[in-house]
Tab-separated table of C-alpha atoms and ligand atoms in Angstrom:
chain	number	residue	atom	x	y	z
N	28	MET	CA	5.298	3.238	18.122
N	29	ASN	CA	7.660	4.062	15.239
N	30	ARG	CA	6.918	2.840	11.750
N	31	PRO	CA	9.407	-0.040	11.519
N	32	LYS	CA	8.238	-1.297	14.917
N	33	ARG	CA	4.642	-1.097	13.737
N	34	LEU	CA	5.530	-3.174	10.671
N	35	LEU	CA	7.173	-5.842	12.835
N	36	VAL	CA	4.171	-6.029	15.140
N	37	ALA	CA	1.899	-6.313	12.112
N	38	ASN	CA	4.090	-9.098	10.757
N	39	VAL	CA	3.644	-11.148	13.923
N	40	ALA	CA	-0.117	-10.669	13.723
N	41	TRP	CA	-0.130	-11.663	10.037
N	42	ALA	CA	1.945	-14.794	10.683
N	43	HIS	CA	-0.405	-15.838	13.509
N	44	GLU	CA	-3.532	-15.202	11.471
N	45	THR	CA	-2.170	-16.980	8.410
N	46	ALA	CA	-1.116	-20.033	10.402
N	47	ALA	CA	-4.488	-20.095	12.172
N	48	ARG	CA	-6.274	-20.046	8.819
N	49	ASN	CA	-4.050	-22.702	7.269
N	50	PRO	CA	-1.699	-24.612	9.597
N	51	GLU	CA	0.185	-26.005	6.574
N	52	PHE	CA	0.754	-22.602	4.948
N	53	PHE	CA	4.306	-21.876	6.081
N	54	ARG	CA	5.430	-25.500	5.751
N	55	GLU	CA	4.339	-25.390	2.103
N	56	LEU	CA	5.875	-21.940	1.608
N	57	ALA	CA	9.252	-23.143	2.910
N	58	ARG	CA	9.189	-26.118	0.547
N	59	GLY	CA	9.816	-23.879	-2.483
N	60	GLN	CA	8.183	-21.594	-5.000
N	61	ASN	CA	6.281	-22.471	-8.120
N	62	PRO	CA	4.702	-19.226	-9.377
N	63	HIS	CA	3.094	-19.258	-12.805
N	64	VAL	CA	3.271	-15.498	-13.326
N	65	LEU	CA	6.071	-12.942	-13.533
N	66	TRP	CA	4.697	-9.521	-12.626
N	67	ILE	CA	6.590	-6.424	-13.758
N	68	GLY	CA	5.073	-3.394	-12.097
N	69	CYS	CA	5.830	0.100	-10.843
N	70	SER	CA	7.476	0.700	-7.452
N	71	ASP	CA	4.627	3.081	-6.571
N	72	SER	CA	3.388	2.261	-3.072
N	73	ARG	CA	-0.221	2.374	-4.255
N	74	VAL	CA	0.122	-0.523	-6.685
N	75	PRO	CA	1.124	-3.594	-4.663
N	76	ALA	CA	0.847	-6.563	-7.024
N	77	GLU	CA	-0.370	-9.157	-4.531
N	78	THR	CA	-2.922	-6.892	-2.887
N	79	ILE	CA	-4.631	-5.641	-6.040
N	80	THR	CA	-4.923	-9.179	-7.439
N	81	HIS	CA	-5.813	-10.922	-4.172
N	82	CYS	CA	-2.730	-13.127	-4.404
N	83	GLU	CA	-0.932	-15.030	-1.668
N	84	PRO	CA	2.817	-15.375	-1.073
N	85	GLY	CA	4.107	-17.807	-3.675
N	86	ASP	CA	1.632	-16.803	-6.386
N	87	LEU	CA	3.638	-14.080	-8.174
N	88	PHE	CA	7.307	-13.645	-9.028
N	89	VAL	CA	7.593	-9.870	-8.809
N	90	HIS	CA	9.856	-7.212	-10.246
N	91	ARG	CA	9.001	-3.596	-9.544
N	92	ASN	CA	10.835	-0.457	-10.556
N	93	ILE	CA	10.040	3.135	-11.433
N	94	ALA	CA	7.510	3.155	-14.296
N	95	ASN	CA	7.560	-0.662	-14.765
N	96	LEU	CA	10.400	-0.616	-17.260
N	97	PHE	CA	12.107	-3.626	-18.778
N	98	HIS	CA	15.592	-2.911	-20.092
N	99	PRO	CA	17.130	-5.783	-22.058
N	100	GLY	CA	20.624	-4.429	-21.307
N	101	ASP	CA	19.988	-4.008	-17.584
N	102	ASP	CA	21.040	-6.983	-15.484
N	103	ASN	CA	18.447	-6.224	-12.855
N	104	SER	CA	15.331	-6.638	-14.982
N	105	ALA	CA	16.955	-9.128	-17.396
N	106	SER	CA	18.048	-11.430	-14.565
N	107	VAL	CA	14.523	-11.473	-13.151
N	108	LEU	CA	13.124	-12.388	-16.569
N	109	GLU	CA	15.821	-14.994	-17.122
N	110	TYR	CA	15.193	-16.702	-13.801
N	111	ALA	CA	11.423	-16.549	-14.213
N	112	VAL	CA	11.503	-18.027	-17.715
N	113	ARG	CA	14.397	-20.481	-17.549
N	114	VAL	CA	14.173	-21.739	-13.970
N	115	LEU	CA	10.629	-21.094	-12.756
N	116	LYS	CA	9.202	-21.593	-16.250
N	117	VAL	CA	6.413	-19.078	-15.740
N	118	GLU	CA	3.558	-19.294	-18.232
N	119	HIS	CA	2.706	-15.594	-18.166
N	120	VAL	CA	4.591	-12.321	-17.913
N	121	ILE	CA	2.373	-9.380	-16.947
N	122	VAL	CA	3.533	-5.800	-17.332
N	123	CYS	CA	1.221	-3.706	-15.190
N	124	GLY	CA	1.531	0.053	-15.374
N	125	HIS	CA	-0.766	2.522	-13.686
N	126	TYR	CA	-2.439	5.805	-14.451
N	127	GLY	CA	-1.050	8.862	-12.661
N	128	CYS	CA	2.459	7.347	-12.683
N	129	GLY	CA	5.098	9.745	-11.330
N	130	GLY	CA	7.880	8.068	-13.337
N	131	VAL	CA	5.909	8.530	-16.528
N	132	ARG	CA	5.120	12.149	-15.612
N	133	ALA	CA	8.851	12.783	-15.055
N	134	ALA	CA	9.543	11.702	-18.635
N	135	LEU	CA	7.353	14.568	-19.850
N	136	LEU	CA	9.083	17.199	-17.714
N	137	PRO	CA	12.566	18.738	-17.900
N	138	PRO	CA	15.041	16.440	-16.093
N	139	ASP	CA	15.497	17.124	-12.374
N	140	PRO	CA	19.258	17.574	-11.812
N	141	GLY	CA	18.905	16.060	-8.338
N	142	LEU	CA	17.611	12.750	-9.717
N	143	GLN	CA	20.432	11.507	-11.905
N	144	HIS	CA	19.703	7.801	-11.462
N	145	VAL	CA	16.024	8.306	-12.197
N	146	ASN	CA	16.871	10.430	-15.255
N	147	ARG	CA	19.108	7.683	-16.648
N	148	ARG	CA	16.562	5.004	-15.885
N	149	ILE	CA	13.665	6.758	-17.598
N	150	ALA	CA	15.687	7.843	-20.663
N	151	PRO	CA	13.953	5.216	-22.873
N	152	LEU	CA	10.617	6.550	-21.656
N	153	CYS	CA	11.635	10.079	-22.684
N	154	ALA	CA	12.560	8.682	-26.109
N	155	LEU	CA	9.174	6.957	-26.322
N	156	ALA	CA	7.445	10.263	-25.490
N	157	GLU	CA	9.457	11.923	-28.256
N	158	ARG	CA	8.360	9.300	-30.779
N	159	HIS	CA	4.705	9.886	-29.861
N	160	CYS	CA	4.918	13.655	-29.317
N	161	ALA	CA	2.209	14.486	-31.865
N	162	GLU	CA	-0.323	12.202	-30.180
N	163	LEU	CA	0.693	13.320	-26.694
N	164	ASP	CA	0.541	16.999	-27.602
N	165	GLY	CA	-2.993	16.410	-28.876
N	166	GLN	CA	-4.221	15.288	-25.443
N	167	ARG	CA	-6.518	17.731	-23.659
N	168	ASN	CA	-4.403	18.231	-20.535
N	169	GLU	CA	-1.284	17.145	-18.659
N	170	ARG	CA	-3.053	14.336	-16.859
N	171	SER	CA	-4.298	12.820	-20.136
N	172	ARG	CA	-0.786	13.090	-21.577
N	173	VAL	CA	0.659	11.219	-18.602
N	174	ASP	CA	-2.027	8.544	-18.760
N	175	ARG	CA	-1.658	8.062	-22.507
N	176	LEU	CA	2.124	7.770	-22.176
N	177	ALA	CA	1.598	5.249	-19.339
N	178	GLU	CA	-0.432	3.117	-21.786
N	179	LEU	CA	2.122	3.503	-24.577
N	180	ASN	CA	4.839	2.586	-22.095
N	181	VAL	CA	3.113	-0.676	-21.121
N	182	ARG	CA	2.804	-1.610	-24.808
N	183	GLU	CA	6.460	-0.756	-25.382
N	184	GLN	CA	7.597	-2.939	-22.467
N	185	VAL	CA	5.444	-5.785	-23.780
N	186	ARG	CA	7.117	-5.376	-27.177
N	187	GLN	CA	10.595	-5.381	-25.618
N	188	LEU	CA	9.815	-8.463	-23.556
N	189	ARG	CA	8.439	-10.394	-26.511
N	190	ALA	CA	11.519	-9.473	-28.561
N	191	SER	CA	13.895	-10.537	-25.795
N	192	PRO	CA	16.044	-13.597	-26.613
N	193	ILE	CA	15.137	-14.935	-23.167
N	194	VAL	CA	11.474	-15.131	-24.204
N	195	GLN	CA	12.111	-15.955	-27.859
N	196	GLN	CA	14.454	-18.828	-27.101
N	197	ALA	CA	12.466	-20.328	-24.235
N	198	ASP	CA	11.416	-23.976	-24.647
N	199	SER	CA	7.902	-22.879	-23.901
N	200	PRO	CA	7.724	-19.071	-24.291
N	201	PRO	CA	5.467	-17.318	-21.776
N	202	LEU	CA	2.581	-15.155	-22.946
N	203	VAL	CA	3.329	-11.480	-22.331
N	204	HIS	CA	0.366	-9.340	-21.241
N	205	GLY	CA	0.030	-5.555	-20.905
N	206	TRP	CA	-2.227	-4.223	-18.160
N	207	ILE	CA	-2.825	-0.859	-16.536
N	208	PHE	CA	-4.222	-0.104	-13.079
N	209	ALA	CA	-6.498	2.824	-12.247
N	210	LEU	CA	-5.939	4.349	-8.810
N	211	GLU	CA	-9.400	5.925	-8.845
N	212	ASP	CA	-11.368	2.685	-8.794
N	213	GLY	CA	-8.785	-0.045	-8.221
N	214	ARG	CA	-9.557	-1.726	-11.532
N	215	ILE	CA	-7.133	-3.186	-14.045
N	216	LYS	CA	-7.638	-2.565	-17.752
N	217	VAL	CA	-6.241	-5.044	-20.267
N	218	LEU	CA	-4.225	-3.248	-22.952
N	219	THR	CA	-2.832	-6.303	-24.708
N	220	SER	CA	-3.718	-9.916	-24.147
N	221	GLY	CA	-0.981	-12.512	-24.212
N	222	TYR	CA	-0.855	-12.732	-27.983
N	223	ALA	CA	1.403	-10.600	-30.184
N	224	ALA	CA	-1.293	-10.368	-32.877
N	225	ASP	CA	-3.410	-8.323	-30.475
N	226	ASP	CA	-0.739	-5.627	-30.273
N	227	ALA	CA	-2.091	-3.958	-33.357
N	228	MET	CA	-5.533	-3.671	-31.800
N	229	THR	CA	-6.635	-1.214	-29.199
N	230	CYS	CA	-8.106	-3.496	-26.620
N	231	THR	CA	-10.432	-1.773	-24.207
N	232	ALA	CA	-11.672	-4.904	-22.506
N	233	SER	CA	-11.746	-4.648	-18.767
N	234	ALA	CA	-10.473	-7.383	-16.498
N	235	ASP	CA	-14.109	-8.473	-16.187
N	236	SER	CA	-14.339	-9.435	-19.816
N	237	ALA	CA	-10.819	-10.840	-20.105
N	238	ALA	CA	-10.733	-14.604	-20.336
W	2	ZN	ZN1	4.401	4.550	-11.262
């Protein structure tokens, strides 16, 4: 069986199982969405938002792209934020990066001429790496450099989101959180809680200790 076919067969099984577990599930789903969280994550296949947080369809409004970037001038990410804040009125925006991120690693390498769209997209990440070059150069190896830049990137996206007029001018501004996912153990680390005052602190609390 080819891969698309396998996905379709799996979909039928999932729909049957879900309906068997909760006969009202799809009726409620079709009625509309009311998610409380906007999730901005990386497109990496190993970091599926709903799976790693045990969420159901309808729980998360999701935007994923290479290296979980939010660009205020980019209609793609800005439109998702606008809709989430102004129409869905989400209470939380979560930027979730991950360690070992290929998009972040690319920002530390010479640009690949065959990846022009990626190069343009990650340009702000390259600039961020430049601004923190002393700290990054001080890391013990390439992997640590990538992981540290992944953390700095999450904080930078949180900063950009909080500074966005969409968030600033919202009737009830959402809290913007910065998280990072570890592929090795499947755990999320909280880098910044929802409050801007925490940005100055290095928060090492794990998801266990987060309120
Ligand atoms: Zn990634």
